[in-house]
CSV table of C-alpha atoms in Angstrom, one decimal:
chain,number,residue,atom,x,y,z
A,806,MET,CA,148.3,220.5,320.4
A,807,TRP,CA,149.1,217.7,317.1
A,808,TYR,CA,148.8,220.5,314.5
A,809,THR,CA,152.1,221.8,316.3
A,810,ILE,CA,153.5,218.5,316.2
A,811,LEU,CA,152.8,218.2,312.7
A,812,ILE,CA,154.5,221.2,311.8
A,813,ILE,CA,158.1,220.6,314.3
A,814,LEU,CA,157.9,216.4,312.3
A,815,ALA,CA,157.5,217.9,309.2
A,816,ALA,CA,160.3,220.5,309.2
A,817,PHE,CA,162.3,218.5,311.2
A,818,ILE,CA,161.9,215.5,308.0
A,819,VAL,CA,162.5,218.9,305.8
A,820,TYR,CA,165.7,219.7,307.1
A,821,SER,CA,166.9,216.3,307.5
A,822,VAL,CA,166.4,216.2,303.3
A,823,ILE,CA,167.9,219.7,302.5
A,824,MET,CA,171.0,218.4,305.1
A,825,PHE,CA,171.7,215.5,303.7
A,826,VAL,CA,171.6,216.7,300.1
A,827,TYR,CA,173.9,219.2,300.5
A,828,GLN,CA,176.1,216.7,301.8
A,829,ARG,CA,175.9,214.5,298.9
A,830,LYS,CA,177.0,217.8,297.0
A,831,ILE,CA,180.0,219.0,298.8
A,832,MET,CA,182.0,215.7,298.6
A,833,LYS,CA,181.8,212.7,296.0
A,834,THR,CA,181.6,209.6,297.8
A,835,LEU,CA,183.8,206.8,296.6
A,836,THR,CA,183.7,202.9,296.0
A,837,GLU,CA,186.5,201.2,298.0
A,838,GLU,CA,188.6,200.2,295.1
A,839,GLU,CA,188.7,204.2,294.0
A,840,PHE,CA,189.1,205.5,297.6
A,841,ARG,CA,192.1,202.8,297.3
A,842,ASN,CA,193.4,204.5,294.2
A,843,GLY,CA,193.6,207.7,295.6
A,844,TYR,CA,193.7,207.9,299.2
A,845,ARG,CA,197.4,207.3,299.1
A,846,LYS,CA,198.1,211.2,297.3
A,847,ALA,CA,195.6,212.7,299.8
A,848,GLN,CA,195.3,213.4,303.4
A,849,LEU,CA,193.6,210.1,304.8
A,850,ILE,CA,191.8,211.0,308.7
A,851,ASP,CA,189.5,208.8,309.8
A,852,ILE,CA,186.5,211.3,312.1
A,853,ARG,CA,186.1,208.2,314.9
A,854,GLU,CA,187.0,208.8,318.4
A,855,PRO,CA,190.2,207.3,319.9
A,856,ASN,CA,189.7,203.9,320.7
A,857,GLU,CA,187.2,203.3,317.4
A,858,PHE,CA,190.4,204.2,315.8
A,859,GLU,CA,192.5,202.6,318.0
A,860,GLY,CA,191.0,199.2,317.9
A,861,GLY,CA,192.1,198.8,313.6
A,862,HIS,CA,192.5,201.5,310.9
A,863,ILE,CA,193.0,201.5,307.2
A,864,LEU,CA,196.7,202.2,307.3
A,865,GLY,CA,198.6,205.5,307.1
A,866,ALA,CA,195.1,206.5,308.5
A,867,ARG,CA,194.9,210.4,310.8
A,868,ASN,CA,193.0,210.2,313.6
A,869,ILE,CA,191.4,213.9,314.0
A,870,PRO,CA,188.0,212.7,316.0
A,871,ILE,CA,184.2,214.3,314.6
A,872,SER,CA,184.2,216.0,318.6
A,873,GLN,CA,188.0,217.7,317.9
A,874,PHE,CA,187.1,218.2,314.7
A,875,ARG,CA,186.1,222.2,314.5
A,876,MET,CA,189.4,222.8,316.4
A,877,ARG,CA,192.1,221.1,314.5
A,878,THR,CA,191.0,221.2,310.9
A,879,LYS,CA,194.0,224.1,310.4
A,880,GLU,CA,196.3,221.0,310.4
A,881,LEU,CA,194.8,220.0,307.3
A,882,ARG,CA,196.4,221.6,303.9
A,883,LYS,CA,193.4,223.0,301.3
A,884,ASP,CA,195.7,222.3,298.4
A,885,GLN,CA,195.2,218.5,298.4
A,886,PRO,CA,192.4,216.3,298.7
A,887,ILE,CA,190.5,214.8,301.7
A,888,TYR,CA,190.0,211.7,302.1
A,889,LEU,CA,187.4,210.9,305.1
A,890,TYR,CA,186.0,207.8,306.7
A,891,CYS,CA,184.1,206.8,309.6
A,892,GLN,CA,182.8,203.8,311.2
A,893,ASN,CA,179.7,203.8,309.1
A,894,GLY,CA,179.7,206.8,307.2
A,895,VAL,CA,176.9,209.0,309.1
A,896,ARG,CA,179.4,211.2,311.0
A,897,VAL,CA,181.5,211.9,307.8
A,898,GLY,CA,179.1,214.7,306.3
A,899,ARG,CA,179.5,216.9,309.4
A,900,ALA,CA,182.6,216.7,309.0
A,901,ALA,CA,182.4,217.8,305.4
A,902,GLN,CA,180.1,220.5,306.1
A,903,MET,CA,182.5,222.1,309.2
A,904,LEU,CA,185.3,222.0,306.8
A,905,ARG,CA,183.3,223.4,303.6
A,906,ARG,CA,182.5,226.1,305.8
A,907,GLN,CA,187.0,226.8,306.2
A,908,GLY,CA,186.8,227.4,302.3
A,909,TYR,CA,188.2,223.4,301.6
A,910,ARG,CA,186.7,222.1,298.9
A,911,ASP,CA,188.4,218.7,297.9
A,912,ILE,CA,186.3,216.1,299.4
A,913,TYR,CA,185.9,212.9,299.9
A,914,GLN,CA,184.0,210.1,301.4
A,915,LEU,CA,184.4,206.0,301.6
A,916,LYS,CA,181.1,204.5,300.7
A,917,GLY,CA,179.9,202.2,303.6
A,918,GLY,CA,182.5,203.2,306.0
A,919,PHE,CA,185.5,201.2,307.8
A,920,LYS,CA,183.1,198.4,308.7
A,921,GLN,CA,183.1,197.7,304.2
A,922,TRP,CA,186.4,198.3,303.9
A,923,THR,CA,188.3,194.9,302.9
A,924,GLY,CA,192.2,196.3,302.8
A,925,LYS,CA,194.9,196.8,304.2
A,926,ILE,CA,194.2,198.1,308.6
A,927,LYS,CA,196.3,198.1,311.4
A,928,SER,CA,195.6,198.0,315.4
A,929,LYS,CA,196.9,199.2,318.3
A,930,LYS,CA,195.1,197.1,320.4
């Protein structure tokens, strides 16, 4: 019994580490300054849910929530960089994996997510 639980736990840890390393390999993490210098020439995508987006988002961002991301990736161009962000950088890895599987290669994320952003924002609330 305990042996099985330990094997499952070890497998989960190994899987988590592999996914973390893979996600870091398929996208580049940018500081806020680097992100700010490049996002106007890229597709700026906020992957948070609509209620989070309406509470405030980076000026010029388009909202494609992670819950709809797989169905909406065709809205993105493969010939332009994609700058992704979420609240704190956790969900971005899943979005990057989906993009990578569909042939997108030029993927960037905001280090620390929207929570760390100090630039201009737009709010609907």
